[in-house]
Amino acid sequence: MTVTKKKAPSKSTGKANGSIKRRAKPKIAVWKFASCDGCQLSLLGCEDDLLDVVGEIEIAYFLEATTTVVKGPYDISFVEGSITTDHDVHRIRKIRQQSKKLITIGACATSGGIQALRNFADVDDYIRAVYARPDFITTLRTSTPIQEHVPVDYELRGCPINKAELLEVINATLNNRVPNIAHTSQCVECKKKGTVCLMVAKGIPCLGPVTHTGCGNLCPSTDRGCFGCFGPSEAPNGASLGRQLEKLGMTKREVRDFFRSYNANAGAFRKTSEAYD
Amino acid sequence: MTSSHGAVGQAHSKAHSAKETSIPVGTKVVIDEAGLSALFSRLIKIGYQPIGPKVRDGAVVYEEISSPSDLPVGFSDEQEGGKYRLVPGTKGSFFEYLVGPTSWKKFLFPPRHKMWSADRDGKGFTVENPTDDAPAYAFIGVRSCELNAMKIQDKVFGFGREDKCGAGIFSDPGYVARRSKALIIGVNCSRAGKTCFCSSMGGDPHMKEGQGYDLTLTEFAPSNGKHEFMMEVGSERGALILDLLPHREARSADVSMADSQARKARGEMGRKMVPDVKDVLPRNLRHQRWDEVAERCLSCANCTMVCPTCFCSTVNDTTDLKGDHAERWRSWDSCFSIDFSYIHGGAIRRETKSRYRQWMTHKLSNWHEQYGTSGCVGCGRCITWCPVGIDITEEAKAIKNTGE
Ligand code: SF4
Ligand code: SF4
Ligand code: SF4
């Protein structure tokens, strides 16, 4: 329940020290690496809010939205996608050099994404299975997150990211404050929202107890166990959850595959799935 | 919210202005289903928002209700560590279920709550305190352990305590406002579950005079078309409401039926807390059991979210994009979150072991020094709703049996 109605509010005034200066519009760039574009689309999907955002920033580089390109340096770079080629490695270093702040968005950029399944297999097998002319393909053997290659100032999780959280990150960055984004488990969201625990009340397997909050409680509130789109929570115990999933009837292989999806390469999820290999 | 703002304001005055009632506190009467229906309509008429049990998504949860047909009619439940199942109960019964995943704290101490907002105003800013417009709740179906939990949170939030800002004692205005308006209609437990242990936490499945209810009900299971409830008056406010309901006086047969129900429930307690746990835990802060429980604990915080006494919160400031409007929000947090113990330079409780130990020692031991009571009422929620079934009574027993 939220308190919205204001009845006879009490007011008090305060004076800020000196005058409050209007800030200059920061130059923003949005970059893409190996990804599906879904996270960038979340930004465009902000609709009305996007117009407000655009009023506060200068979009200097965002090919998904405009072909106009303003040269760097940039105040804030948003990076979507993972590093899968040599060319990517060079490009992300250049971007870092030109960016005061670098914020990664989405499971690909923060953990390597679904394409990191190659990290658990032989990439040549995949290439032969998928492409008519495998000899045209040059790629790294792994898909890795941005922070394995350059320092990152903030990571926003999700596959895809939640647009409300994206707006919060932009808002907080513009206003020089820490984003209000919790790193607790999905369970905390369930309980705050009043969603009945699927594991306890129905025996439905769920990754919620080890998954980072952020999606707005999408799956559990519609009777589906969490798939872990937002990656590991701040203190995940994959081994213990794995044992519980087995008790609920999952086979070892199913447990392995449950942990090995959009965030397969994220530390705790990788460790858990490898223990089931 | 179904009740309008105006009606809410009247709930109090209406219930209080009709000061005349001949029914004394302690009176026991019997009502039937029609009496219970009348109770709902009376409450709504005088401006209360009834909140009570109903079945949703495979569990009994507390939400807005408006008539006895909203209750979990004919439902019971089975509970174990990490497991809850709704099962068919006595046909036509209203209150055979036991406590579920929600607790009344959700209404008195909401998961998210705006504390104040501020607007930029020339060179300075204006602060606005939102007034709390929560309705007067009528909590229907409060169990004995839950009433005890409410009284523990009363101490935390300062309900019934004089404000002494100078001495560093002050009350939470929102909690106090909601709590003082709320009417408490208790329900005695006809059974106890496998995760219940109120008896070993100083509680009892049946409420006692003076425990703090306005009215309380004991359900006599329906049979042969008869479905009755013994109702006991706990306050003048309760008496005023009972006065308006069709009822008959309770006979000694009714009273002894209620007593035998209480004895049966006492005998069914599924769990038991070691009696001297308050002193055992501080002697064993380095016990290896803490490492063992940390192997199992998911750090998911479910236990603290479902606990009716846990009160930890975090405070976040938000701004609008331009930075002209700011708000401060309080929301539920947990000692299981790392940010919760973040102080200058980092978090103090980085390991699951230290977070679990903090939770359990606070609840069962340090709480006594802080508030003069245990922080646990033995409702068993933390056992049932822990996804891996960690059991606070089992942990306490293990530490006692193998520790110092
Ligand atoms: S799978 Fe989990 S993280 Fe993804 S949308 Fe569903 S609940 Fe959210
Ligand atoms: S610690 Fe567990 S049993 Fe005790 S009051 Fe909290 S939820 Fe209930
Ligand atoms: S004790 Fe259970 S409910 Fe509590 S944090 Fe650990 S795993 Fe979660």
XYZ file of C-alpha atoms and ligand atoms in Angstrom:
705
model
C 0.000 0.000 0.000
C 1.337 3.411 -0.824
C 0.368 6.699 0.663
C -0.601 9.008 -2.137
C -3.382 11.251 -1.028
C -2.230 14.404 0.701
C -4.556 15.791 3.306
C -3.577 19.063 4.934
C 0.128 18.475 4.400
C 2.470 20.235 6.752
C 5.100 22.288 5.016
C 8.444 23.614 5.987
C 10.983 25.394 3.880
C 14.717 25.150 3.782
C 17.417 27.125 2.093
C 20.086 25.439 0.087
C 23.618 26.724 0.508
C 24.073 29.345 -2.168
C 22.218 29.109 -5.446
C 21.467 25.771 -7.108
C 23.103 25.699 -10.500
C 21.387 24.150 -13.499
C 23.601 21.393 -14.787
C 24.923 21.203 -18.319
C 23.381 18.560 -20.585
C 25.606 15.488 -20.528
C 26.655 13.835 -23.796
C 25.364 10.293 -23.976
C 26.363 7.409 -26.238
C 24.738 3.989 -26.595
C 26.919 1.148 -27.935
C 26.126 -2.337 -29.093
C 28.195 -5.528 -28.943
C 27.016 -9.153 -29.307
C 23.356 -8.897 -28.324
C 19.796 -8.917 -29.584
C 19.189 -5.124 -29.225
C 16.420 -5.790 -26.711
C 18.006 -3.682 -23.991
C 18.527 -0.671 -26.253
C 14.915 -1.082 -27.292
C 13.947 -0.809 -23.629
C 15.312 2.725 -23.773
C 13.232 3.552 -26.836
C 10.299 1.816 -25.125
C 10.355 4.423 -22.356
C 7.992 6.504 -24.547
C 6.735 9.550 -22.611
C 9.573 9.286 -20.137
C 12.006 9.166 -23.027
C 10.925 12.653 -24.121
C 11.759 13.934 -20.642
C 15.111 12.166 -20.744
C 15.927 13.621 -24.138
C 15.281 17.083 -22.720
C 17.992 16.540 -20.109
C 20.726 14.975 -22.233
C 22.420 15.274 -25.575
C 22.250 12.032 -27.549
C 25.631 11.953 -29.221
C 25.717 8.378 -30.476
C 22.740 5.996 -30.594
C 22.412 4.255 -33.965
C 19.209 2.470 -32.982
C 17.550 5.887 -32.597
C 19.377 8.321 -34.870
C 22.014 8.314 -37.603
C 23.476 11.591 -36.333
C 26.859 10.912 -34.806
C 28.639 13.385 -32.550
C 32.293 12.673 -31.854
C 33.538 11.826 -28.348
C 34.492 12.195 -25.601
C 31.202 11.252 -23.949
C 29.951 11.877 -20.428
C 28.094 8.579 -20.167
C 28.333 5.510 -22.378
C 25.724 2.774 -22.141
C 27.028 -0.525 -23.437
C 24.858 -3.431 -24.527
C 26.211 -6.820 -25.569
C 29.121 -9.138 -24.837
C 32.625 -9.475 -26.203
C 32.843 -12.285 -28.769
C 35.449 -11.148 -31.339
C 38.930 -9.630 -31.398
C 37.440 -6.540 -32.975
C 35.089 -6.183 -29.987
C 38.060 -6.202 -27.615
C 39.695 -3.262 -29.413
C 36.445 -1.357 -29.790
C 35.444 -1.550 -26.117
C 38.874 -0.236 -25.084
C 38.441 2.761 -27.393
C 34.969 3.416 -26.025
C 36.255 3.270 -22.469
C 38.972 5.806 -23.307
C 36.357 8.219 -24.606
C 33.828 7.804 -21.771
C 33.793 9.479 -18.377
C 31.269 6.922 -17.120
C 30.614 3.534 -18.614
C 27.419 1.702 -17.697
C 26.713 -1.812 -18.957
C 23.110 -2.844 -19.589
C 21.646 -6.326 -19.800
C 22.666 -9.941 -19.274
C 24.962 -9.996 -22.343
C 27.031 -7.028 -21.203
C 27.074 -8.003 -17.529
C 27.588 -11.777 -17.815
C 28.106 -12.784 -21.459
C 24.468 -13.524 -22.283
C 22.887 -16.652 -23.752
C 25.702 -16.745 -26.341
C 28.040 -17.654 -23.473
C 26.705 -21.204 -23.825
C 29.681 -21.545 -26.163
C 31.915 -21.232 -23.101
C 30.733 -24.699 -22.076
C 31.208 -26.275 -25.539
C 33.522 -26.306 -28.541
C 32.677 -23.198 -30.549
C 33.837 -24.869 -33.792
C 31.081 -27.457 -33.408
C 28.545 -24.652 -33.147
C 29.948 -22.845 -36.192
C 29.848 -26.010 -38.304
C 26.288 -26.699 -37.190
C 24.986 -23.202 -37.905
C 26.837 -21.665 -40.860
C 26.932 -22.814 -44.471
C 30.476 -21.446 -44.839
C 32.222 -21.904 -41.469
C 35.449 -20.594 -43.004
C 33.919 -17.080 -43.207
C 33.540 -16.941 -39.420
C 36.180 -15.579 -37.081
C 35.239 -15.461 -33.452
C 36.626 -15.843 -29.951
C 36.079 -19.157 -28.182
C 34.138 -17.420 -25.415
C 31.511 -14.763 -24.874
C 32.495 -12.560 -21.950
C 31.080 -9.582 -20.082
C 32.385 -6.069 -20.608
C 33.934 -5.825 -17.144
C 36.358 -8.610 -18.017
C 37.933 -6.231 -20.546
C 37.588 -2.680 -19.187
C 36.570 -1.064 -15.872
C 32.814 -0.551 -15.601
C 31.165 2.115 -13.424
C 27.745 0.522 -13.062
C 26.131 -2.726 -14.181
C 22.402 -2.916 -14.840
C 21.153 -6.496 -14.918
C 18.372 -8.184 -16.820
C 17.407 -10.058 -19.975
C 16.100 -7.657 -20.969
C 16.682 -4.807 -18.529
C 13.671 -3.303 -16.797
C 12.973 0.130 -18.280
C 11.988 1.580 -14.918
C 15.404 0.561 -13.611
C 17.092 2.036 -16.665
C 15.323 5.341 -16.088
C 16.407 5.179 -12.453
C 20.051 4.649 -13.455
C 19.884 7.592 -15.890
C 18.072 9.742 -13.340
C 20.496 8.880 -10.533
C 23.517 9.467 -12.749
C 22.218 12.877 -13.877
C 21.478 13.824 -10.265
C 24.761 12.511 -8.901
C 23.251 9.941 -6.593
C 23.466 6.169 -6.225
C 20.709 4.347 -8.150
C 17.991 2.883 -5.915
C 18.511 -0.651 -7.087
C 18.590 -3.493 -4.573
C 20.854 -6.501 -4.995
C 18.770 -8.866 -2.912
C 16.957 -11.999 -4.074
C 13.824 -12.180 -6.189
C 12.116 -13.536 -3.039
C 12.226 -10.094 -1.438
C 10.201 -8.739 -4.370
C 7.729 -11.609 -4.078
C 7.182 -11.002 -0.399
C 6.850 -7.232 -0.725
C 4.334 -7.675 -3.493
C 2.443 -10.427 -1.680
C 3.199 -13.131 -4.246
C 2.796 -16.564 -2.651
C 6.026 -18.609 -2.851
C 5.711 -21.100 -5.714
C 8.339 -23.458 -4.360
C 6.856 -23.714 -0.884
C 3.135 -23.643 -1.719
C 3.180 -25.595 -4.978
C 6.550 -27.298 -5.299
C 7.332 -25.405 -8.531
C 11.113 -25.128 -9.219
C 12.279 -21.501 -9.085
C 15.633 -19.706 -9.283
C 14.224 -16.742 -7.351
C 16.121 -17.385 -4.106
C 19.477 -16.939 -5.881
C 18.378 -14.416 -8.526
C 18.939 -10.658 -8.372
C 15.755 -8.587 -8.100
C 14.810 -6.122 -10.792
C 12.201 -7.554 -13.190
C 9.311 -6.380 -11.023
C 8.386 -9.913 -9.984
C 7.185 -10.882 -13.478
C 7.183 -14.685 -13.498
C 6.373 -15.699 -9.922
C 3.375 -13.369 -9.910
C 2.040 -15.198 -12.968
C 2.592 -18.661 -11.511
C 5.931 -19.454 -13.137
C 9.206 -20.131 -11.402
C 11.963 -17.574 -11.973
C 14.404 -18.375 -14.816
C 17.123 -16.112 -13.470
C 17.084 -13.312 -16.092
C 18.692 -10.882 -13.678
C 21.611 -13.153 -12.828
C 22.891 -14.077 -9.386
C 21.792 -12.096 -6.345
C 24.422 -10.534 -4.091
C 24.874 -13.704 -1.988
C 23.690 -16.670 -4.047
C 23.918 -20.219 -2.706
C 23.469 -22.223 -5.895
C 24.591 -25.499 -4.341
C 21.893 -25.429 -1.680
C 19.181 -24.398 -4.117
C 20.348 -27.130 -6.503
C 19.832 -29.748 -3.778
C 16.339 -28.388 -3.113
C 15.462 -28.442 -6.835
C 16.438 -32.118 -6.895
C 14.167 -32.732 -3.918
C 11.357 -31.110 -5.895
C 11.927 -33.707 -8.597
C 14.373 -32.156 -11.078
C 16.999 -34.454 -12.556
C 20.665 -33.441 -12.273
C 20.672 -32.516 -15.945
C 17.597 -30.333 -15.513
C 19.211 -28.537 -12.591
C 22.337 -27.961 -14.699
C 20.316 -26.528 -17.583
C 18.181 -24.402 -15.262
C 21.288 -22.542 -14.113
C 22.714 -22.468 -17.630
C 20.655 -19.991 -19.628
C 20.690 -16.198 -20.070
C 23.268 -15.772 -17.334
C 25.107 -19.078 -17.826
C 28.524 -17.455 -17.476
C 27.738 -15.405 -14.354
C 30.008 -16.591 -11.512
C 27.635 -18.372 -9.146
C 25.374 -19.739 -11.874
C 28.375 -21.093 -13.816
C 29.834 -22.705 -10.731
C 26.545 -24.403 -9.910
C 25.881 -25.701 -13.414
C 29.456 -26.985 -13.725
C 29.035 -28.942 -10.504
C 26.188 -30.742 -12.278
C 28.159 -31.502 -15.485
C -9.558 0.495 -1.011
C -13.277 0.106 -0.886
C -14.029 2.471 1.967
C -13.964 6.133 1.073
C -11.812 8.642 2.804
C -14.694 10.250 4.631
C -16.048 7.003 6.066
C -12.614 6.171 7.387
C -12.487 9.263 9.487
C -15.867 8.392 10.951
C -15.071 4.832 11.966
C -13.563 5.956 15.159
C -15.976 8.606 16.188
C -19.024 6.473 15.374
C -17.810 3.485 17.314
C -16.952 5.706 20.239
C -19.801 8.182 20.260
C -22.401 5.486 20.960
C -20.864 5.105 24.379
C -23.751 3.251 25.968
C -23.424 -0.504 26.285
C -24.336 -2.785 29.128
C -22.000 -5.554 27.987
C -18.924 -5.740 30.205
C -15.453 -6.716 29.062
C -14.987 -10.455 29.571
C -18.528 -11.358 28.478
C -18.831 -14.605 26.542
C -21.643 -15.009 24.029
C -22.409 -17.298 21.109
C -23.193 -16.148 17.592
C -24.039 -18.154 14.485
C -23.255 -17.632 10.806
C -25.924 -14.936 10.573
C -24.236 -13.178 13.493
C -20.900 -13.333 11.721
C -22.438 -11.876 8.545
C -23.949 -9.118 10.656
C -20.497 -8.446 12.130
C -19.071 -7.825 8.661
C -21.884 -5.506 7.623
C -21.744 -3.586 10.917
C -18.016 -3.072 10.569
C -18.345 -1.821 7.022
C -21.277 0.408 7.952
C -19.380 2.177 10.715
C -16.434 2.774 8.408
C -13.999 -0.062 9.004
C -12.126 -1.801 6.208
C -12.264 -5.506 7.083
C -9.005 -7.350 6.432
C -8.900 -11.085 6.823
C -8.012 -14.517 5.507
C -8.814 -15.633 2.009
C -7.510 -18.223 -0.401
C -5.275 -16.930 -3.165
C -2.644 -18.750 -5.251
C -2.633 -21.872 -3.134
C -2.379 -20.253 0.295
C -4.383 -18.379 2.889
C -3.390 -14.714 2.701
C -4.675 -11.616 4.484
C -6.427 -9.158 2.212
C -9.495 -6.966 2.037
C -12.641 -9.033 2.566
C -16.266 -8.044 2.861
C -18.303 -11.060 4.001
C -17.895 -14.554 5.517
C -18.068 -16.049 2.024
C -14.621 -14.505 1.350
C -13.123 -16.632 4.149
C -11.235 -19.908 3.400
C -14.448 -21.923 3.703
C -13.721 -25.612 4.145
C -9.946 -25.223 3.860
C -7.200 -26.506 6.080
C -3.445 -26.661 5.527
C -0.416 -28.872 6.043
C 2.892 -27.298 6.879
C 6.437 -28.586 7.213
C 9.904 -27.075 6.819
C 9.893 -25.539 3.304
C 6.455 -26.899 2.481
C 2.889 -25.565 2.636
C -0.170 -27.169 1.086
C -3.803 -26.158 1.229
C -5.940 -29.249 1.848
C -9.662 -29.820 2.281
C -10.742 -29.367 5.889
C -14.016 -29.757 7.762
C -16.801 -28.926 5.342
C -18.133 -25.425 5.889
C -15.520 -24.411 8.490
C -14.198 -20.843 8.328
C -11.095 -20.842 10.497
C -9.525 -24.295 10.363
C -6.453 -23.040 8.455
C -3.372 -21.839 10.375
C -1.092 -18.869 9.754
C 0.057 -18.404 6.135
C 2.724 -16.331 4.379
C 1.255 -12.890 5.136
C 1.121 -11.260 8.522
C -0.712 -8.180 9.749
C 2.535 -6.211 9.689
C 1.910 -5.698 5.980
C -0.883 -3.280 6.953
C 0.597 -1.624 10.026
C 4.144 -1.397 8.635
C 3.638 -1.363 4.848
C 6.355 -2.814 2.572
C 6.815 0.634 0.993
C 5.932 3.918 2.553
C 6.590 7.565 1.588
C 8.082 9.539 4.458
C 8.271 12.996 2.934
C 8.827 14.857 -0.297
C 10.580 18.097 -1.166
C 10.301 20.561 -4.021
C 12.831 23.027 -5.278
C 11.586 26.496 -4.666
C 13.717 29.357 -5.980
C 16.983 29.152 -4.124
C 15.692 26.824 -1.433
C 13.210 23.979 -1.132
C 9.889 23.123 0.518
C 9.376 19.920 2.471
C 5.996 18.262 2.618
C 4.948 15.542 5.063
C 2.291 13.294 3.562
C -0.569 12.553 5.909
C -1.397 8.911 6.323
C -4.732 8.171 4.719
C -4.900 4.465 5.586
C -8.409 3.411 6.583
C -9.403 2.115 10.012
C -8.748 -1.579 9.600
C -10.783 -4.312 11.229
C -8.396 -7.261 11.388
C -10.517 -10.403 11.375
C -8.887 -13.698 12.293
C -5.855 -12.536 14.284
C -4.299 -15.598 15.956
C -2.904 -15.597 19.465
C 0.737 -15.694 18.266
C -0.026 -12.885 15.834
C -1.463 -10.675 18.541
C 1.688 -11.292 20.571
C 3.755 -10.354 17.513
C 1.770 -7.149 17.105
C 2.498 -6.259 20.712
C 6.200 -6.801 20.056
C 6.105 -4.487 17.040
C 4.178 -1.990 19.192
C 7.295 -1.723 21.352
C 9.515 -1.296 18.324
C 7.392 1.435 16.753
C 6.370 3.057 20.015
C 2.625 2.420 20.101
C 1.273 3.170 23.566
C 4.482 4.871 24.600
C 4.936 8.492 25.454
C 7.214 10.372 23.071
C 10.397 11.617 24.650
C 12.507 12.980 21.880
C 15.106 14.269 24.318
C 15.715 10.784 25.645
C 15.957 9.472 22.110
C 12.582 7.729 22.359
C 10.033 8.525 19.736
C 7.199 6.821 17.957
C 6.559 6.063 14.337
C 3.569 8.294 13.578
C 2.219 6.188 10.699
C 2.350 2.938 12.657
C 0.805 4.502 15.736
C -2.023 6.055 13.700
C -2.862 2.818 11.894
C -2.516 0.698 15.007
C -4.695 2.867 17.217
C -7.477 2.922 14.639
C -7.338 -0.847 14.049
C -9.936 -3.156 15.559
C -8.711 -6.620 16.457
C -11.015 -9.588 16.103
C -9.067 -12.638 17.175
C -9.667 -16.268 16.342
C -8.597 -19.071 18.660
C -6.793 -21.975 17.047
C -8.741 -25.227 16.903
C -5.564 -27.093 15.993
C -1.808 -26.560 15.880
C 0.426 -27.286 12.922
C 3.705 -29.110 12.499
C 5.691 -25.864 12.470
C 3.847 -24.227 15.390
C 5.600 -23.688 18.732
C 3.802 -20.784 20.412
C 3.475 -22.803 23.642
C 7.238 -22.790 24.145
C 7.464 -19.026 23.456
C 5.141 -18.053 26.290
C 2.049 -18.108 24.081
C -1.025 -20.264 23.818
C -3.304 -21.240 20.912
C -6.228 -19.689 22.782
C -6.211 -16.032 23.742
C -6.394 -14.870 27.314
C -8.344 -12.006 28.805
C -6.303 -8.835 28.607
C -4.159 -10.059 25.721
C -5.239 -7.090 23.631
C -8.081 -8.161 21.362
C -11.340 -6.241 20.973
C -13.346 -9.376 20.262
C -12.324 -12.971 19.847
C -13.975 -15.972 18.236
C -13.789 -19.695 18.930
C -15.236 -21.670 16.067
C -17.257 -24.792 16.846
C -16.901 -26.963 13.756
C -20.098 -27.065 11.711
C -22.228 -30.179 12.070
C -25.878 -31.013 11.387
C -26.532 -27.595 9.948
C -25.313 -25.867 13.121
C -22.300 -23.552 12.899
C -21.578 -21.459 15.976
C -18.831 -19.273 17.373
C -18.167 -18.326 20.944
C -17.339 -14.636 21.095
C -15.488 -12.992 23.970
C -15.374 -9.275 24.601
C -11.919 -7.820 25.162
C -12.568 -4.082 25.095
C -15.308 -1.514 25.280
C -14.902 -0.931 21.573
C -15.584 -4.634 21.042
C -18.582 -4.532 23.371
C -20.132 -1.699 21.377
C -19.939 -3.793 18.245
C -21.215 -6.979 19.856
C -24.194 -5.005 21.182
C -25.399 -4.641 17.600
C -25.163 -8.351 16.705
C -27.721 -11.125 17.229
C -26.296 -13.385 19.947
C -27.152 -15.628 22.872
C -25.360 -16.031 26.195
C -22.639 -18.678 26.338
C -23.496 -21.738 28.416
C -21.050 -23.770 30.436
C -21.137 -26.437 27.702
C -19.856 -23.849 25.215
C -17.065 -22.792 27.536
C -15.925 -26.347 28.171
C -16.039 -27.131 24.457
C -13.709 -24.180 23.862
C -11.440 -25.342 26.679
C -11.127 -28.849 25.300
C -10.319 -27.388 21.887
C -7.503 -25.387 23.472
C -6.135 -28.489 25.202
C -6.187 -30.415 21.943
C -4.313 -27.629 20.098
C -1.704 -27.395 22.879
C -1.076 -31.103 22.555
C -0.516 -30.822 18.807
C 2.379 -28.309 18.810
C 4.671 -29.584 16.078
C 7.859 -27.891 17.281
C 9.426 -26.811 20.571
C 12.035 -24.159 21.323
C 14.762 -24.999 23.853
C 13.772 -23.085 26.992
C 17.066 -21.330 27.784
C 17.880 -20.355 24.195
C 18.353 -16.713 25.238
C 21.454 -17.660 27.226
C 22.641 -20.562 25.068
C 23.208 -18.557 21.885
C 25.555 -15.837 23.216
C 27.752 -18.561 24.744
C 28.129 -20.233 21.356
C 28.913 -17.517 18.828
C 31.761 -19.608 17.412
C 29.894 -22.888 17.247
C 30.479 -24.795 14.016
C 26.718 -25.152 13.556
C 26.733 -21.602 12.161
C 28.981 -22.823 9.329
C 26.719 -25.784 8.713
C 23.548 -23.709 8.507
C 25.321 -21.282 6.167
C 25.931 -24.202 3.778
C 22.164 -24.521 3.475
C 20.978 -20.922 3.876
C 20.204 -19.175 0.579
C 20.460 -15.667 2.063
C 17.118 -15.114 0.373
C 15.543 -13.204 3.308
C 12.210 -15.024 3.151
C 12.334 -15.796 6.876
C 12.558 -12.108 7.783
C 9.903 -11.034 5.284
C 7.333 -13.515 6.632
C 8.210 -13.018 10.314
C 5.506 -10.956 12.021
C 8.010 -9.246 14.322
C 10.908 -8.482 11.935
C 10.925 -4.746 11.397
C 14.098 -3.833 9.516
C 13.814 -1.276 6.780
C 15.912 0.723 4.395
C 15.464 4.316 3.359
C 15.913 5.527 -0.214
C 15.865 8.988 -1.674
C 14.494 9.479 -5.160
C 14.505 12.495 -7.435
C 12.715 13.418 -10.596
C 14.832 13.689 -13.712
C 15.317 17.440 -13.416
C 16.234 17.191 -9.756
C 13.417 19.575 -8.758
C 11.377 17.085 -6.747
C 12.718 14.580 -4.223
C 11.054 11.900 -2.118
C 12.152 9.736 0.782
C 10.758 6.201 0.894
C 11.040 3.557 3.557
C 10.804 -0.077 2.514
C 11.221 -3.508 4.074
C 14.795 -4.689 4.281
C 16.442 -7.620 5.987
C 19.522 -8.495 7.990
C 20.101 -11.086 5.249
C 20.897 -8.369 2.698
C 24.511 -7.271 2.440
C 23.702 -3.589 1.974
C 21.825 -3.696 5.252
C 25.046 -3.707 7.267
C 26.859 -1.316 4.939
C 28.648 1.368 6.877
C 31.572 3.538 5.856
C 33.911 1.405 3.792
C 31.816 -1.717 3.418
C 29.369 -4.180 4.899
C 30.108 -5.674 8.305
C 28.218 -8.914 7.820
C 29.619 -10.229 4.568
C 29.199 -13.945 5.152
C 25.921 -15.818 5.218
C 27.069 -17.333 8.497
C 27.262 -13.957 10.203
C 23.953 -12.848 8.719
C 22.109 -15.957 9.860
C 23.722 -15.662 13.292
C 22.693 -12.009 13.508
C 19.104 -12.917 12.692
C 18.808 -15.781 15.138
C 20.691 -14.209 18.050
C 18.795 -10.941 17.675
C 15.444 -12.686 17.516
C 15.980 -15.057 20.416
C 18.535 -13.348 22.611
C 19.467 -9.667 22.107
C 15.837 -8.739 21.621
C 15.340 -9.305 25.358
C 17.852 -6.568 26.213
C 16.430 -4.229 23.606
C 12.711 -4.660 24.193
C 12.319 -6.836 27.281
C 10.812 -9.696 25.307
C 11.825 -12.397 22.859
C 11.511 -11.423 19.197
C 9.903 -14.775 18.397
C 6.324 -15.801 19.101
C 6.596 -19.327 17.703
C 4.312 -18.880 14.689
C 6.533 -21.149 12.574
C 6.383 -19.011 9.428
C 10.159 -18.829 9.048
C 10.302 -22.643 9.048
C 7.467 -23.221 6.586
C 8.425 -20.447 4.171
C 12.182 -21.065 4.099
C 12.662 -22.558 0.620
C 15.143 -25.073 2.049
C 13.277 -25.665 5.310
C 15.824 -24.301 7.793
C 14.266 -24.683 11.230
C 15.038 -22.148 13.968
C 14.014 -24.629 16.715
C 16.267 -27.337 15.253
C 19.212 -24.929 15.017
C 18.725 -23.837 18.621
C 18.531 -27.447 19.783
C 21.665 -28.460 17.896
C 23.644 -25.585 19.382
C 22.418 -26.338 22.880
C 23.123 -30.057 22.644
C 26.631 -29.758 21.276
C 27.731 -26.338 22.530
C 28.820 -24.733 25.771
S 12.612 -15.330 -15.027
Fe 12.994 -14.332 -13.046
S 14.178 -12.530 -13.537
Fe 13.241 -13.265 -15.449
S 11.377 -12.121 -15.681
Fe 10.874 -14.040 -14.661
S 11.007 -13.606 -12.469
Fe 12.014 -11.934 -13.537
S 11.204 -16.127 14.161
Fe 9.946 -17.549 12.939
S 8.601 -18.584 14.396
Fe 9.474 -16.788 15.420
S 7.936 -15.185 15.122
Fe 9.411 -14.992 13.439
S 8.563 -16.230 11.768
Fe 7.452 -16.796 13.636
S 17.037 -19.229 6.678
Fe 15.857 -19.919 4.906
S 14.422 -18.248 4.463
Fe 16.016 -17.421 5.816
S 17.541 -16.527 4.411
Fe 18.222 -18.633 4.866
S 17.327 -19.884 3.209
Fe 16.253 -17.913 3.180
